[in-house]
Coordinates of C-alpha atoms in Angstrom, one line a residue:
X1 CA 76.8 98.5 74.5
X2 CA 80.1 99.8 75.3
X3 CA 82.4 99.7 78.3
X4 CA 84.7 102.5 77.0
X5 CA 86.0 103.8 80.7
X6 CA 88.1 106.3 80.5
X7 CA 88.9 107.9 84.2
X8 CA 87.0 107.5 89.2
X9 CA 86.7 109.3 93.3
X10 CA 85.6 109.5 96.5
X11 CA 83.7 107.1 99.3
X12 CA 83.1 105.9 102.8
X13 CA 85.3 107.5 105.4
X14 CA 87.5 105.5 107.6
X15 CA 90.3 105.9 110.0
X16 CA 93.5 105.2 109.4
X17 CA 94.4 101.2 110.0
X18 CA 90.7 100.3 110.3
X19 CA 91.5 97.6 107.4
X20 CA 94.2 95.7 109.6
X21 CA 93.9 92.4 110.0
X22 CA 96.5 92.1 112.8
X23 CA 95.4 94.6 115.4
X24 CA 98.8 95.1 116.8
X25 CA 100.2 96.8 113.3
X26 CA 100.4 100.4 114.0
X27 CA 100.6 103.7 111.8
X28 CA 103.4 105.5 112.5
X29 CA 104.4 109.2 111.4
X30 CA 103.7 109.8 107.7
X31 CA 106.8 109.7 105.8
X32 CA 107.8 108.9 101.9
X33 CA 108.3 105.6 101.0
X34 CA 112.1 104.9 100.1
X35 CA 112.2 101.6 99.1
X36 CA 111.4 100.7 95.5
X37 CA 111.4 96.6 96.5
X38 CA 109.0 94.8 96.5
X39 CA 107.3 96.0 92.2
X40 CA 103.9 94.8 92.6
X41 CA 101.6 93.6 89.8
X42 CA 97.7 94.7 89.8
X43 CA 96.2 92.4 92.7
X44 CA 92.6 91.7 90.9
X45 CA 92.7 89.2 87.6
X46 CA 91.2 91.7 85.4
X47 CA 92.1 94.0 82.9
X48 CA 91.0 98.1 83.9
X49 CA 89.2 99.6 81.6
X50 CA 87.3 96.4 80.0
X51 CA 85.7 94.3 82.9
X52 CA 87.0 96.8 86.5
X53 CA 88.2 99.6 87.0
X54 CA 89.4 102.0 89.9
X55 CA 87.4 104.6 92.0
X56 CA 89.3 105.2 94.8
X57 CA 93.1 106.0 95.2
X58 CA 95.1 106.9 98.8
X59 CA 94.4 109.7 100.5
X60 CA 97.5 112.0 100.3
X61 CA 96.2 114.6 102.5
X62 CA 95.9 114.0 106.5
X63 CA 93.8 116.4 107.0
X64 CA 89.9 117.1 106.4
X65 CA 90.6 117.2 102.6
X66 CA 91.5 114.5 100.4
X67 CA 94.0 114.3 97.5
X68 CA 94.9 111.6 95.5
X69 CA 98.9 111.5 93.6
X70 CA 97.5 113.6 90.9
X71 CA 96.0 116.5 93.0
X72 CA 93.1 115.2 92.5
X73 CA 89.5 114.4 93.9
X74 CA 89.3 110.2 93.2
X75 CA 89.5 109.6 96.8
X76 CA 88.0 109.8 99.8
X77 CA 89.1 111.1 103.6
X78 CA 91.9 109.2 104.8
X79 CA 91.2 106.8 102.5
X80 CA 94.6 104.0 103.0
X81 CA 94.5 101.8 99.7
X82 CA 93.7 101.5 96.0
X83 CA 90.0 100.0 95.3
X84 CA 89.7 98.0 92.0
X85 CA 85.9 97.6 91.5
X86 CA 84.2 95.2 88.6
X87 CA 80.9 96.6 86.9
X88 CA 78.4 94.9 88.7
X89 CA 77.1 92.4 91.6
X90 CA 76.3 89.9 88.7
X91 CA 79.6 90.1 87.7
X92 CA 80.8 88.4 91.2
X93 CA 79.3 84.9 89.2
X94 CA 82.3 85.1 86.8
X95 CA 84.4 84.5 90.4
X96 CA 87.6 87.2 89.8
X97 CA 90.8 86.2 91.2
X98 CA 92.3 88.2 93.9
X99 CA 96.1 87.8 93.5
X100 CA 99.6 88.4 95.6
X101 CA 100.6 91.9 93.9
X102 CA 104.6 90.2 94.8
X103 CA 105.6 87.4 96.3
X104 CA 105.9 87.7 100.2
X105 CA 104.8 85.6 103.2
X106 CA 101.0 85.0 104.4
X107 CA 101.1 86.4 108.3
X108 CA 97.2 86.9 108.4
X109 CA 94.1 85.6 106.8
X110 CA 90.1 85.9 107.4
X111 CA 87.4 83.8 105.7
X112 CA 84.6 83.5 108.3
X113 CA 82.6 87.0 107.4
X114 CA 79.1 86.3 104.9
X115 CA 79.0 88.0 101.2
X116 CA 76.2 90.1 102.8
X117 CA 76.7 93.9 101.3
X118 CA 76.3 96.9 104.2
X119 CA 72.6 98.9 104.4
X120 CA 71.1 96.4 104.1
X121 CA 68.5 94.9 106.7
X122 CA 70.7 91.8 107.0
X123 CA 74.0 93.4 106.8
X124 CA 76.2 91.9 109.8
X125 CA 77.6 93.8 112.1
X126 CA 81.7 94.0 111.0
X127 CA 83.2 96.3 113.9
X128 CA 86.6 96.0 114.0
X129 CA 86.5 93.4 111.0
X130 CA 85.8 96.4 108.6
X131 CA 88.2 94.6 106.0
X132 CA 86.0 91.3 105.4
X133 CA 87.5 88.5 104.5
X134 CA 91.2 88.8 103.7
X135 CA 94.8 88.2 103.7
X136 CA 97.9 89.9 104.6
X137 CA 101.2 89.8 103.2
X138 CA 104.8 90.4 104.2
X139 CA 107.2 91.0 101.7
X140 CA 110.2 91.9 103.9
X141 CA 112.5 95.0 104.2
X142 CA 109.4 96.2 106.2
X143 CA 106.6 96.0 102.9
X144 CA 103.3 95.0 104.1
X145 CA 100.2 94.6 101.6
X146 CA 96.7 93.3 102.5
X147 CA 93.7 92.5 100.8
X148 CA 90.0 92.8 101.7
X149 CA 86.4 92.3 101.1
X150 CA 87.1 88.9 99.7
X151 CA 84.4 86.0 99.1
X152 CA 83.5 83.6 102.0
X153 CA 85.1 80.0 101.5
X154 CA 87.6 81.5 98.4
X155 CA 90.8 81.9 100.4
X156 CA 93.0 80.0 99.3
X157 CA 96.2 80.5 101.0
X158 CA 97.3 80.0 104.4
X159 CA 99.2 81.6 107.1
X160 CA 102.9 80.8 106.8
X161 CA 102.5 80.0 103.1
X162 CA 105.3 81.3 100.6
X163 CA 103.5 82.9 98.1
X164 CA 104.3 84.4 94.3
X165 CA 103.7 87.6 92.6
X166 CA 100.5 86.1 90.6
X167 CA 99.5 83.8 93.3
X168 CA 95.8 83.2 94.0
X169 CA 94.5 84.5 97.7
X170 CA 91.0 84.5 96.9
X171 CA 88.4 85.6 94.9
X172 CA 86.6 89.2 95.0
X173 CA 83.4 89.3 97.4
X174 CA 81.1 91.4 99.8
X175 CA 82.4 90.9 103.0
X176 CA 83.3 94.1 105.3
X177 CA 82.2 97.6 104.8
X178 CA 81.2 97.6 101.1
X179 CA 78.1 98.3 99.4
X180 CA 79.1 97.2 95.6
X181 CA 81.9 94.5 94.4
X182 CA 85.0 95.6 95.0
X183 CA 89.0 94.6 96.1
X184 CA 90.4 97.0 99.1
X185 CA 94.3 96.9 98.1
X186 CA 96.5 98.4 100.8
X187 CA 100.3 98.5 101.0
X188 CA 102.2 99.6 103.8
X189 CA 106.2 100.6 104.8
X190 CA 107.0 99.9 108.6
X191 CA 103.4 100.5 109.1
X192 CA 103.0 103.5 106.9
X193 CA 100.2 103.5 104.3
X194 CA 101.9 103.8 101.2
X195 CA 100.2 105.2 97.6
X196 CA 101.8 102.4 94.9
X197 CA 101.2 104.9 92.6
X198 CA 104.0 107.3 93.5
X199 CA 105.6 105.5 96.4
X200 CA 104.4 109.0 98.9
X201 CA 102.7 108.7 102.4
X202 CA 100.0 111.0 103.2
X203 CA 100.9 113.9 105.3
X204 CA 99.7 117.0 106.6
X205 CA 100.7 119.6 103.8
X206 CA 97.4 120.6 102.3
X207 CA 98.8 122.5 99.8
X208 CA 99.6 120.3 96.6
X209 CA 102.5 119.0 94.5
X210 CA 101.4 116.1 93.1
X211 CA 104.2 113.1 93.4
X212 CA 106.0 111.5 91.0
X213 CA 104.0 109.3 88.6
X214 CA 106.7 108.2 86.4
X215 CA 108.0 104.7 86.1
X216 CA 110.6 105.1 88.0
X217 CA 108.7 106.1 91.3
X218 CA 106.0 103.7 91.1
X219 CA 105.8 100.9 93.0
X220 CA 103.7 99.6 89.7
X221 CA 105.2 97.2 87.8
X222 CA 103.4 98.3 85.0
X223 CA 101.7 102.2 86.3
X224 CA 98.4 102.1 85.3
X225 CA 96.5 105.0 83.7
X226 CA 94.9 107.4 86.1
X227 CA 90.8 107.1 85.9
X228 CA 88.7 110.3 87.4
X229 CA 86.0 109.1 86.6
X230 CA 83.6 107.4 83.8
X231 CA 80.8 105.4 83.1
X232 CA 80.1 102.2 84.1
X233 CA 77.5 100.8 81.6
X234 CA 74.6 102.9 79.9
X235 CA 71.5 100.9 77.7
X236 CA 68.0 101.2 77.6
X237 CA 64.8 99.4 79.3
X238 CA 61.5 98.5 78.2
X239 CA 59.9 100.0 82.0
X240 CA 61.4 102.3 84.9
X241 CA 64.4 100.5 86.4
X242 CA 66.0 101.6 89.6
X243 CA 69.4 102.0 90.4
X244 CA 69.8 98.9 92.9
X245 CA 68.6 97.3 89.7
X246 CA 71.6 98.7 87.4
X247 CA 73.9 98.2 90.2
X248 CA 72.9 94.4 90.5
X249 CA 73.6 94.1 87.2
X250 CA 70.2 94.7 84.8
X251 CA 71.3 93.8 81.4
X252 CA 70.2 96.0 78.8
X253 CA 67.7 94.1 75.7
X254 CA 68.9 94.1 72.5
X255 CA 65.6 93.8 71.1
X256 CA 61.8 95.2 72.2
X257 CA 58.4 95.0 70.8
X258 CA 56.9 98.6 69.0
X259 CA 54.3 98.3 71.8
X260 CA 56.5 98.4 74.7
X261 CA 54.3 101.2 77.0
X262 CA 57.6 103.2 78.0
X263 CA 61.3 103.1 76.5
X264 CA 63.9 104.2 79.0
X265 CA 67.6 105.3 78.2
X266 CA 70.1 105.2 81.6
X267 CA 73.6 105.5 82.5
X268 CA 75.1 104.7 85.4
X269 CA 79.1 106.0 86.1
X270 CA 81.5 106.4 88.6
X271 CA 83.4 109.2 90.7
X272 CA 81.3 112.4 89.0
X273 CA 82.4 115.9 90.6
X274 CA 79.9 118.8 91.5
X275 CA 79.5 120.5 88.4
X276 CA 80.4 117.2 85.7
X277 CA 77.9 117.7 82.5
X278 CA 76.2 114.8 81.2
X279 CA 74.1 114.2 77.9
X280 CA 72.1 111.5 77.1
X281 CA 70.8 111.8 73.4
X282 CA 68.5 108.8 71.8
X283 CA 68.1 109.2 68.0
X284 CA 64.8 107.5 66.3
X285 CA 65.1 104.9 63.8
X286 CA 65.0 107.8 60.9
X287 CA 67.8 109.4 62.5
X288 CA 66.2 112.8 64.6
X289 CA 66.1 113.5 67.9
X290 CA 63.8 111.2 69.8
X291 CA 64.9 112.5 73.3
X292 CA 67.8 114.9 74.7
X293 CA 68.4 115.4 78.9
X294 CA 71.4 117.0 80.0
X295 CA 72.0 117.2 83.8
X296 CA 74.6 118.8 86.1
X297 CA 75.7 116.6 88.7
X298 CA 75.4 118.2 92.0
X299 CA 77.2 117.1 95.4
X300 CA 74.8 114.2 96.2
X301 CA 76.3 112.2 92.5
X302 CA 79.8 112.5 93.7
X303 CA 80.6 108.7 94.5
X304 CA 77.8 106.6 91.7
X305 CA 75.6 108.2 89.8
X306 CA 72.5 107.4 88.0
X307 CA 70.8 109.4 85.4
X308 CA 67.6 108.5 82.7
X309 CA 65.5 110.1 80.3
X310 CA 62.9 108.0 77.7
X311 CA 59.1 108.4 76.9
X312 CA 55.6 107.0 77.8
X313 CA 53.7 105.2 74.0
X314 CA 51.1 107.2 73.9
X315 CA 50.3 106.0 70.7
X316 CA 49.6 102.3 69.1
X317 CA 53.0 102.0 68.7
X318 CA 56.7 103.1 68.1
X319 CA 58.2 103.3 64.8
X320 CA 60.1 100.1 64.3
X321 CA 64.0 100.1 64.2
X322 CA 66.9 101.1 65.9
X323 CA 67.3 103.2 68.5
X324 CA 70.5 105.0 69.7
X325 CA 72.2 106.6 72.7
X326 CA 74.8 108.8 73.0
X327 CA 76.3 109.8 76.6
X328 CA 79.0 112.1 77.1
X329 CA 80.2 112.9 80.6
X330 CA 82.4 116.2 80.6
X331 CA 83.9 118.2 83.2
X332 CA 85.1 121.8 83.0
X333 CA 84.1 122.1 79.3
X334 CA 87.1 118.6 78.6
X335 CA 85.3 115.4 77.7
X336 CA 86.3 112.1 79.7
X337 CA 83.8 109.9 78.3
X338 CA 81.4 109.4 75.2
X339 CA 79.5 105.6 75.5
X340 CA 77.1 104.4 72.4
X341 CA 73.7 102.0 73.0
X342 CA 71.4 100.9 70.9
X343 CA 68.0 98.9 70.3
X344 CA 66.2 97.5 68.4
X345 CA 62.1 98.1 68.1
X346 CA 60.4 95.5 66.2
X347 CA 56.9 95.0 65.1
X348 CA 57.2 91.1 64.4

């Protein structure tokens, strides 16, 4: 199976400075960012597109809407910071490094909060500790960044330390307000949340231009690709598997038995707008259609989304070989993704 992501959107609402770790830091009047010191590097060890990717960008627009730099939707209501999400809870074991996007000074850390994911029935209670487990960094000239939902027991910094661009705070967790594995990236100017992207502030103009993506306005020291969304994995099960399932990480079998009583084909993607069309197509061993679904995504699959289509044996047995699915996910007629699966039915 693939992980071919091409482009991701909105969230949970917050208020603006609700990921502080210092209470006394204040958000002043929006205003673009000036500066082009400090250039940061991406904060999670990863590489976008293979193992994480991004599915939320800053809020551009004060107001009731949301806007990311590009005009667009891959963001959520006053949404403050960047999120870099990896595929799966499973893929917390492989213990991803949350690094110093430039080097700076460590004014604030938290590593007390437990890995416990919110809505759940043990989720703690994380009022006024929305962030998690995190650090913040000054850079000077007024540059601020900060780093939540980290891993209880991974930080590994502490206050007053001198740190480096590439420097290892942490690793990625479940602490805070998050329901799925993800880094909360936030960079602020004298207080003002700041979009690395483009170096712009939100404000209250809800009419759009988007800012200046180039490499001269980033704050990127390399500007990443913009993602609106994508898949996250796709594969196929031998029974009906539910999302909290995918989401934890279900790894799709490379191999089943010609008997298996129902074959299932799933995707599971990221940051889907009302409207987005997707396909899943599974094509028999002899190469014709075994099963087509196509499905509109409605408001409710805005943020994840989970889709399947498969049938129930009803007779001795499949016909052995493989099996394989195609997903595209378009929007307005363009498509951003295409993923391929496959299995295997044996009779041995």
């Amino acid at each position: 199976m693939g992980r071919r992501l091409h482009v991701c959107r909105p969230r949970r609402t917050k208020t603006p400075g609700i990921h502080h770790l210092l209470a006394a830091t204040l958000v002043l009047a929006a205003t673009p960012a000036l500066a082009r010191d400090p250039v940061f590097r991406l904060p999670l060890d990863c590489t976008l597109g293979e193992d994480c990717y991004i599915n939320d960008y800053v809020d551009l627009d004060a107001g009731p809407g949301r806007r990311d730099y590009t005009c667009g939707g891959v963001t959520r209501d006053n949404h403050r910071g960047t999120d870099f999400a990896v595929f799966t809870e499973a893929d917390l074991n492989r213990g991803y490094d949350v690094v110093a996007a430039a080097p700076g000074t460590v004014v604030g850390i938290r590593d007390s909060l437990p890995d416990i994911p919110q809505g759940r029935e043990d989720s703690p209670d994380v009022t006024d500790r929305e962030c998690g487990n995190g650090v913040g960094i000054r850079h000077g000239s007024g540059w601020f960044t900060q780093y939540c939902h980290l891993a209880q027991g991974s930080i590994a910094v502490s206050v007053g330390d001198r740190v480096a661009a590439g420097t290892v705070l942490g690793q990625i967790g479940f602490s805070g307000v998050t329901s799925y594995p993800h880094l909360h990236f936030d960079v602020r100017k004298d207080g003002v949340p700041v979009d690395p992207f483009s170096g712009a502030s939100p404000n209250t103009d809800t009419t759009c231009t988007p800012p200046d993506a180039t490499e001269e306005a980033t704050l990127w020291r390399d500007l990443p690709a913009y993602q609106d969304g994508g898949l996250v994995r796709i594969g196929f099960a031998g029974r009906e598997v539910a999302y909290e399932e995918v989401q934890a990480g279900f790894a799709s079998p490379a191999t089943l038995p010609v008997t298996t009583p129902v074959l299932i084909a799933w995707l599971h993607g990221y940051a889907g707008q009302e409207g987005d069309a997707l396909s899943l197509t599974v094509t028999g061993p002899d190469g014709s259609d075994w099963t087509t679904r196509d499905v509109t995504l409605g408001e409710r699959g805005l943020k994840f989304f989970y889709r399947y289509t498969g049938r129930r044996l009803t007779t001795d047995a499949w016909d052995p070989g493989l099996y394989t699915l195609t997903v595209r996910h378009s929007r307005d007629g363009a498509l951003i993704e295409e993923d391929i699966a496959t299995i295997t039915l044996t009779d041995r």
